mmCIF file of C-alpha atoms in Angstrom:
data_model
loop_
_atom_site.group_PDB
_atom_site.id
_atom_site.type_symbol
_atom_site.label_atom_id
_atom_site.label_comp_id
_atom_site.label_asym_id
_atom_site.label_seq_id
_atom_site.Cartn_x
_atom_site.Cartn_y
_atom_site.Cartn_z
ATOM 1 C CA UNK J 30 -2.540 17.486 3.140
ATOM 2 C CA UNK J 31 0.678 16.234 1.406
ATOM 3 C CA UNK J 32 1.548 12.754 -0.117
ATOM 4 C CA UNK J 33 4.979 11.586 -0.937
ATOM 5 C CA UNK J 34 5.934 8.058 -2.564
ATOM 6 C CA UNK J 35 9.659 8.356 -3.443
ATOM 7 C CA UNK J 36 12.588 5.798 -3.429
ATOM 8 C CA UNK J 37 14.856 8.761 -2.251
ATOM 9 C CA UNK J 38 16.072 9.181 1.681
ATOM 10 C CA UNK J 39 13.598 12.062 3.637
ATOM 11 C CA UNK J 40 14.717 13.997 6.491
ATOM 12 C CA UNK J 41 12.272 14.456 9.005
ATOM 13 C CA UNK J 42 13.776 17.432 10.188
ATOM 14 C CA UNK J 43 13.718 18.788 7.018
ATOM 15 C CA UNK J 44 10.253 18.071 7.097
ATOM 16 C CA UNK J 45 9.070 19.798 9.709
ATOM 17 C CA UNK J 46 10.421 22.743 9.304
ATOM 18 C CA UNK J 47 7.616 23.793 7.254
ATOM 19 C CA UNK J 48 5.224 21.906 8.431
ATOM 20 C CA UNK J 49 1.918 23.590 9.135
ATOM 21 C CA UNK J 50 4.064 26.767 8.466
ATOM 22 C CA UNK J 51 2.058 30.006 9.408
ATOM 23 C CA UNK J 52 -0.914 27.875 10.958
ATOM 24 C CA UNK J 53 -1.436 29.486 14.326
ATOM 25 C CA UNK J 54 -4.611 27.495 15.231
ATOM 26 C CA UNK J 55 -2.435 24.682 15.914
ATOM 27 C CA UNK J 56 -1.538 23.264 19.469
ATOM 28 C CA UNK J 57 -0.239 19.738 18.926
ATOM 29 C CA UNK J 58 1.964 18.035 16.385
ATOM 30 C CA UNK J 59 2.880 14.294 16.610
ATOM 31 C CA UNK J 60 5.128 12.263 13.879
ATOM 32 C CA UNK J 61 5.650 8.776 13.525
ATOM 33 C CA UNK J 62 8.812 7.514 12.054
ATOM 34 C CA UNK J 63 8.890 3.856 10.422
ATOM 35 C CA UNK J 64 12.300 2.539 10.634
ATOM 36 C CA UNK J 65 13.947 -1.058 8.509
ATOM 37 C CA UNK J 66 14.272 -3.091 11.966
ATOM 38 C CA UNK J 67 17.024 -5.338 11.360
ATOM 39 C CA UNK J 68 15.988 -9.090 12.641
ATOM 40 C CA UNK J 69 16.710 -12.051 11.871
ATOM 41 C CA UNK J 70 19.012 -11.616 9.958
ATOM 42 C CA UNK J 71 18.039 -9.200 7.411
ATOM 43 C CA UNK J 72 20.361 -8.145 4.726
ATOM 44 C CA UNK J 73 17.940 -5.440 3.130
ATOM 45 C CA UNK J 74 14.094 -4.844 2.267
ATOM 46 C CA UNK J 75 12.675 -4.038 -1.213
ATOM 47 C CA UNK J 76 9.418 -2.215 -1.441
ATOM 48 C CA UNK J 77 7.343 -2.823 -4.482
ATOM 49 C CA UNK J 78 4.156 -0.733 -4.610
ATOM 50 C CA UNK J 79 1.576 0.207 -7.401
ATOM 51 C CA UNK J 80 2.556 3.472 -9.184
ATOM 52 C CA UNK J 81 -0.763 5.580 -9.682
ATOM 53 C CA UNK J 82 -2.929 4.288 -6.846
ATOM 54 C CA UNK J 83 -0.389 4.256 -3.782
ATOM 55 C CA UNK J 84 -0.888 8.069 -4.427
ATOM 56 C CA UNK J 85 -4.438 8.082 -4.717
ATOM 57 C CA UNK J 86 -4.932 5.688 -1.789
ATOM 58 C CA UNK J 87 -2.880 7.487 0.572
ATOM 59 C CA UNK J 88 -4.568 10.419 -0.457
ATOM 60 C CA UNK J 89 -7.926 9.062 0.048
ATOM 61 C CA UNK J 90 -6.735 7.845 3.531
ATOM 62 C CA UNK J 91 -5.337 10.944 4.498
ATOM 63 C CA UNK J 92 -9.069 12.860 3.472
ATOM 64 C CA UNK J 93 -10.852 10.555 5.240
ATOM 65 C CA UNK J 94 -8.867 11.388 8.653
ATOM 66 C CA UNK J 95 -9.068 14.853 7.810
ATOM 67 C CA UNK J 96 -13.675 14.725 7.865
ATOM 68 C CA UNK J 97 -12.966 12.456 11.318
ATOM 69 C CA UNK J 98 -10.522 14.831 13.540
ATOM 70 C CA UNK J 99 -9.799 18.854 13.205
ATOM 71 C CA UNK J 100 -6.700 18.555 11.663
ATOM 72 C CA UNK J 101 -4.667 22.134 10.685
ATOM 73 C CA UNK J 102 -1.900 19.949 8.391
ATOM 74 C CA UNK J 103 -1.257 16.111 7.395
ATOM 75 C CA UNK J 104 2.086 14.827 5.845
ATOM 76 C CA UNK J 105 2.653 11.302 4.698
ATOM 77 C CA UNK J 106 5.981 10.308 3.264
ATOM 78 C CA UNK J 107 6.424 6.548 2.192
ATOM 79 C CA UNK J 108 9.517 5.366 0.310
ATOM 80 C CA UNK J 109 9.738 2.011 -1.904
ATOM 81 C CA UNK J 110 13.048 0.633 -3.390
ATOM 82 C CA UNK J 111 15.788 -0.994 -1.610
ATOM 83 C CA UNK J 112 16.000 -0.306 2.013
ATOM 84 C CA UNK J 113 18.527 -1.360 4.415
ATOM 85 C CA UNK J 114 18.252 -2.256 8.415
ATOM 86 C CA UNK J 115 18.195 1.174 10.183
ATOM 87 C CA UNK J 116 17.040 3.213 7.131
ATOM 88 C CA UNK J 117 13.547 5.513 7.475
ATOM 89 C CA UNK J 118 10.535 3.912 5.526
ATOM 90 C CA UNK J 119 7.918 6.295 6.367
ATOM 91 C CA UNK J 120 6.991 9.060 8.024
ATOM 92 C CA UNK J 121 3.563 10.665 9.239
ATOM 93 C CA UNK J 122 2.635 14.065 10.955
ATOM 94 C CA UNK J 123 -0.456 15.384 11.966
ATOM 95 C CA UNK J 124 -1.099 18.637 13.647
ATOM 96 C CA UNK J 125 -4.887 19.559 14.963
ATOM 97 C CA UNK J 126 -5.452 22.561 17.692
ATOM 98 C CA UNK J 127 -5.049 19.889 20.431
ATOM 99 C CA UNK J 128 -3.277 16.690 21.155
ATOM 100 C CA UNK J 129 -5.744 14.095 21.456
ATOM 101 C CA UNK J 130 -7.111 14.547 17.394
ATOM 102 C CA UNK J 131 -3.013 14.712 16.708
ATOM 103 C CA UNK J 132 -2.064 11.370 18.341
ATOM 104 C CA UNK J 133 -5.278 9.413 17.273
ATOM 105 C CA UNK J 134 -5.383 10.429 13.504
ATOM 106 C CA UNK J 135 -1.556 9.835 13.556
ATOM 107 C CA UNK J 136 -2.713 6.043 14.404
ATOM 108 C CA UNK J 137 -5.318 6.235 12.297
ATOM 109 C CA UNK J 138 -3.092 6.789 9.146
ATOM 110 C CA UNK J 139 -0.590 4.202 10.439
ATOM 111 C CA UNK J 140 -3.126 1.571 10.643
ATOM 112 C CA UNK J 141 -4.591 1.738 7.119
ATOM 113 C CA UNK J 142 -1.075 2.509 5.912
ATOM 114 C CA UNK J 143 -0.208 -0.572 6.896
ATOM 115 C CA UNK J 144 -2.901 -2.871 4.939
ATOM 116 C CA UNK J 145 -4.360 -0.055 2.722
ATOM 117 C CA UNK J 146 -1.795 1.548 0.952
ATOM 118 C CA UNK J 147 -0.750 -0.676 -1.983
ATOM 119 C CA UNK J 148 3.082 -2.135 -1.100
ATOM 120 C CA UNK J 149 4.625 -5.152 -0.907
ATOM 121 C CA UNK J 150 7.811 -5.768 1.190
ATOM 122 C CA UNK J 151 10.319 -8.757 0.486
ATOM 123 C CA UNK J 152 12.795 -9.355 2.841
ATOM 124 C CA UNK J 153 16.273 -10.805 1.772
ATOM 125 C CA UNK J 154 18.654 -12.007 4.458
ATOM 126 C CA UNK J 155 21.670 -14.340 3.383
ATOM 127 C CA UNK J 156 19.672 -17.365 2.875
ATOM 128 C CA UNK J 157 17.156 -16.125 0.347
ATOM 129 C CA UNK J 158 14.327 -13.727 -0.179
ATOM 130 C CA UNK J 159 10.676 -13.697 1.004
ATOM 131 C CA UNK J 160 7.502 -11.728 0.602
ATOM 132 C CA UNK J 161 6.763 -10.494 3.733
ATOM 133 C CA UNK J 162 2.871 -11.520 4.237
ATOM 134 C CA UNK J 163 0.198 -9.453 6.213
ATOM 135 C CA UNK J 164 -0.615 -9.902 10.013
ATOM 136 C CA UNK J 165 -3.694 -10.826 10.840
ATOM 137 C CA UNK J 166 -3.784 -8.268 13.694
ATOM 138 C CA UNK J 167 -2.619 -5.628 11.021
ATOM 139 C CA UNK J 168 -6.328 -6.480 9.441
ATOM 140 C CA UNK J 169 -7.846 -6.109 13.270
ATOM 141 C CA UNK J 170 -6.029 -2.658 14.068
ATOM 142 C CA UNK J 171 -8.811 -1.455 11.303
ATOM 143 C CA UNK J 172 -12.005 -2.409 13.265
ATOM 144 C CA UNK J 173 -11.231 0.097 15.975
ATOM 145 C CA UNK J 174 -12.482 2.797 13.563
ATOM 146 C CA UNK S 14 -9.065 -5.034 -23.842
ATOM 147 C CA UNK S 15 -8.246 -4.215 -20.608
ATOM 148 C CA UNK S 16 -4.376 -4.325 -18.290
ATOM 149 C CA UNK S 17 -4.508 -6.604 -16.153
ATOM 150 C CA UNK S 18 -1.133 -5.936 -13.656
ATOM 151 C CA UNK S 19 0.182 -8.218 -11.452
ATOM 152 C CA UNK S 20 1.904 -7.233 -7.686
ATOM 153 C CA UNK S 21 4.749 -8.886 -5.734
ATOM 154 C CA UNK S 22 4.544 -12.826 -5.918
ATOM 155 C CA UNK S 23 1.343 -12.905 -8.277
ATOM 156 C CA UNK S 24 3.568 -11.145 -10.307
ATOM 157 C CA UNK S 25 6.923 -13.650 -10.123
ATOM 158 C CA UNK S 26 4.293 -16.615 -10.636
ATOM 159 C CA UNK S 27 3.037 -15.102 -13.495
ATOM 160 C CA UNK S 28 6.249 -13.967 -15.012
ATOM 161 C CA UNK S 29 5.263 -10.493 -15.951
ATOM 162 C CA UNK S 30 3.876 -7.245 -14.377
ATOM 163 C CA UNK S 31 1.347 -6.680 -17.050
ATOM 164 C CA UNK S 32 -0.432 -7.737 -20.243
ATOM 165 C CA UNK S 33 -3.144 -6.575 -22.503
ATOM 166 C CA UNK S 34 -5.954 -9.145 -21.985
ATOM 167 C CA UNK S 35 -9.187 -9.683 -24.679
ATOM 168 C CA UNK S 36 -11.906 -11.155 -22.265
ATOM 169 C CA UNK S 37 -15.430 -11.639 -22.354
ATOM 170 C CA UNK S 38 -15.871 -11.882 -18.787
ATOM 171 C CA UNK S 39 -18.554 -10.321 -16.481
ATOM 172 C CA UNK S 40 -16.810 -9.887 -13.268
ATOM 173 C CA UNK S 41 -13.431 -10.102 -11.928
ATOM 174 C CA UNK S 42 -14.091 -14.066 -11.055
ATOM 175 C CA UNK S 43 -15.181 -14.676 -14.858
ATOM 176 C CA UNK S 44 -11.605 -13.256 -15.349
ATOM 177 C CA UNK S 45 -9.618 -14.947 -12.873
ATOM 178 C CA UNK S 46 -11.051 -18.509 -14.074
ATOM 179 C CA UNK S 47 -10.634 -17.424 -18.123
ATOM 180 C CA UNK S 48 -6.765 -16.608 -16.997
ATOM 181 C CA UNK S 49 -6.618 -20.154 -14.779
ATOM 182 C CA UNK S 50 -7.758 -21.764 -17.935
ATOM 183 C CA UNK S 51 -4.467 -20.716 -19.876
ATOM 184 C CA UNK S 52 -1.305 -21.875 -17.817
ATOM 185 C CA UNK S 53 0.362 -23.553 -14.831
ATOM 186 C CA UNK S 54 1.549 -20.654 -14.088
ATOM 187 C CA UNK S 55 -1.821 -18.497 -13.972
ATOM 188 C CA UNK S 56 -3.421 -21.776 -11.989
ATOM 189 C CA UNK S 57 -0.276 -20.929 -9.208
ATOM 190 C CA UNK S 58 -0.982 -17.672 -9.091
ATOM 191 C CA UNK S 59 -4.848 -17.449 -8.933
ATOM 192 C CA UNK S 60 -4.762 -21.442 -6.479
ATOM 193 C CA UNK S 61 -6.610 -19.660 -3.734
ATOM 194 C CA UNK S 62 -8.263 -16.083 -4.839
ATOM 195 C CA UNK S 63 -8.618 -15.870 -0.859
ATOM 196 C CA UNK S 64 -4.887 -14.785 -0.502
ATOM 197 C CA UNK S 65 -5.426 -12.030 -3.231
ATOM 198 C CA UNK S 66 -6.883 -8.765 -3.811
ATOM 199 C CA UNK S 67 -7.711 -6.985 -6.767
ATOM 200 C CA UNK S 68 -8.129 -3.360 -7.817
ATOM 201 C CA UNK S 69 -10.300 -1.807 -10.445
ATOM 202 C CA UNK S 70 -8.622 1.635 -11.618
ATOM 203 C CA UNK S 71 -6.879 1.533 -9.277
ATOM 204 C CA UNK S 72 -9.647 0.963 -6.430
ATOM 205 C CA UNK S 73 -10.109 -1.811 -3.987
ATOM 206 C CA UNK S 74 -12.881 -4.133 -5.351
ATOM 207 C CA UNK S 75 -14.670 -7.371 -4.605
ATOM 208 C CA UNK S 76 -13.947 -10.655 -7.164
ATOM 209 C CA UNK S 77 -17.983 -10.446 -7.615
ATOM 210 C CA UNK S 78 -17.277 -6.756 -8.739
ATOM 211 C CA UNK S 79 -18.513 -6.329 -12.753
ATOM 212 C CA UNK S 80 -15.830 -5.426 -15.357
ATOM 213 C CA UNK S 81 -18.325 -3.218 -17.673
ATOM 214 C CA UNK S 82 -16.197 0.239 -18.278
ATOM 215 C CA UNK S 83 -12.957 -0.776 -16.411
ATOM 216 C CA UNK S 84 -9.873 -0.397 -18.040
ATOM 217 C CA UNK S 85 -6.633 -1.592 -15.523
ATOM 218 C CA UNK S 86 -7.518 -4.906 -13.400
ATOM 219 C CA UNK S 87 -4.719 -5.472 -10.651
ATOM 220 C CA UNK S 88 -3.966 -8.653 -9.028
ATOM 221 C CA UNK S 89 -2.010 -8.638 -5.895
ATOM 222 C CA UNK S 90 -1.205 -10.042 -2.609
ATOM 223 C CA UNK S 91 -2.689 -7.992 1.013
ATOM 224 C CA UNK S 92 -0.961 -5.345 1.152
ATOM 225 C CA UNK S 93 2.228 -4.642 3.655
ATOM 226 C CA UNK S 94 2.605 -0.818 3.652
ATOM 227 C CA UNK S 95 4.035 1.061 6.945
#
């Protein structure tokens, strides 16, 4: 299980390469890639988060998909700072003996990421700045759990 | 005393990220109405509590959750990680 929170670029190659290094138990490994999409006009993104618990509350995401599927390795990477359109946010990887625990807890970390994890995005295009605010369905993805 | 932080807009309505508060308040609501009592600018900010969330050390937490022991209070909008 690793947690990263950094404002600095990631490599998910880089990444990877020792990812559940030396694990031979494992069949399956799936990553997710978040990505600045930019619409509408979007000059760049700042991420604000809360120093101390976006580390403990990824962590205590990440645990809690590790008691629900057999997972051999977990990686989340999350970045905060100024971002512009096209640059990585996030990443996630899971790896489990099969594909099926892989994909799912993959979601499952996505999801809760998503209205969990304690950061705030605030878009700024060439008209002005707003806080991005949560989607309701973002709330809903949780239920499925 | 306790921290109280504030998060993304709570925190530009309030004007800083964090102050040292002396409260005699039972819960988080006791708080958020003692700190609505002060300013405009804490009545913007804490309008509708519905639109907010609030940690204790760093943990998710109810408004109705006591303050006995806790040390950082966090104010912030739902949260838009991923």
């Amino acid at each position: 299980m690793t947690v990263r929170v950094q404002e600095a670029p990631f490599d998910p190659a880089v990444e990877l390469d020792g990812f559940a290094a030396g694990r031979t138990d494992t069949g399956a490994q799936v990553t997710f890639t978040g990505l600045v999409r930019g619409d509408g006009g979007l000059h760049h993104m700042e991420i604000e988060h809360y120093p101390g618990m976006t580390e403990k509350a990824i962590a205590a995401i990440e645990a809690d998909a590790v008691r629900r599927w057999d997972l051999t390795a977990s990686l989340v990477i999350h970045r905060y700072g100024r971002l512009a359109p096209g640059e990585r946010i996030m990443m996630v990887a899971t790896a489990a003996p099969h594909r099926k625990a892989a994909f799912e807890a993959a979601e499952f970390l996505m999801d809760y990421l998503k209205s969990r994890a304690p950061f705030w995005k605030r878009e700024a295009s060439e008209t002005g700045a707003a806080w991005v605010a949560a989607k309701d369905e973002d709330e809903a993805a949780l239920d499925r759990w | 005393m306790i921290d109280v932080l504030y998060f993304a807009w709570v925190r530009e309505r309030i004007g800083l990220p964090k102050e040292r508060v002396k409260t005699g308040a039972a819960t988080v609501s006791g708080l958020v109405d003692e700190l609505r009592a002060r300013e405009a600018r804490y009545e913007a900010a804490f309008a509708d509590t519905s639109a907010l969330r609030v940690a204790l050390d760093q943990e998710l937490a109810d408004f109705d959750a006591p303050l006995e022991g806790v040390r950082e209070v966090a104010f912030f909008p739902p949260m838009t990680g991923g």
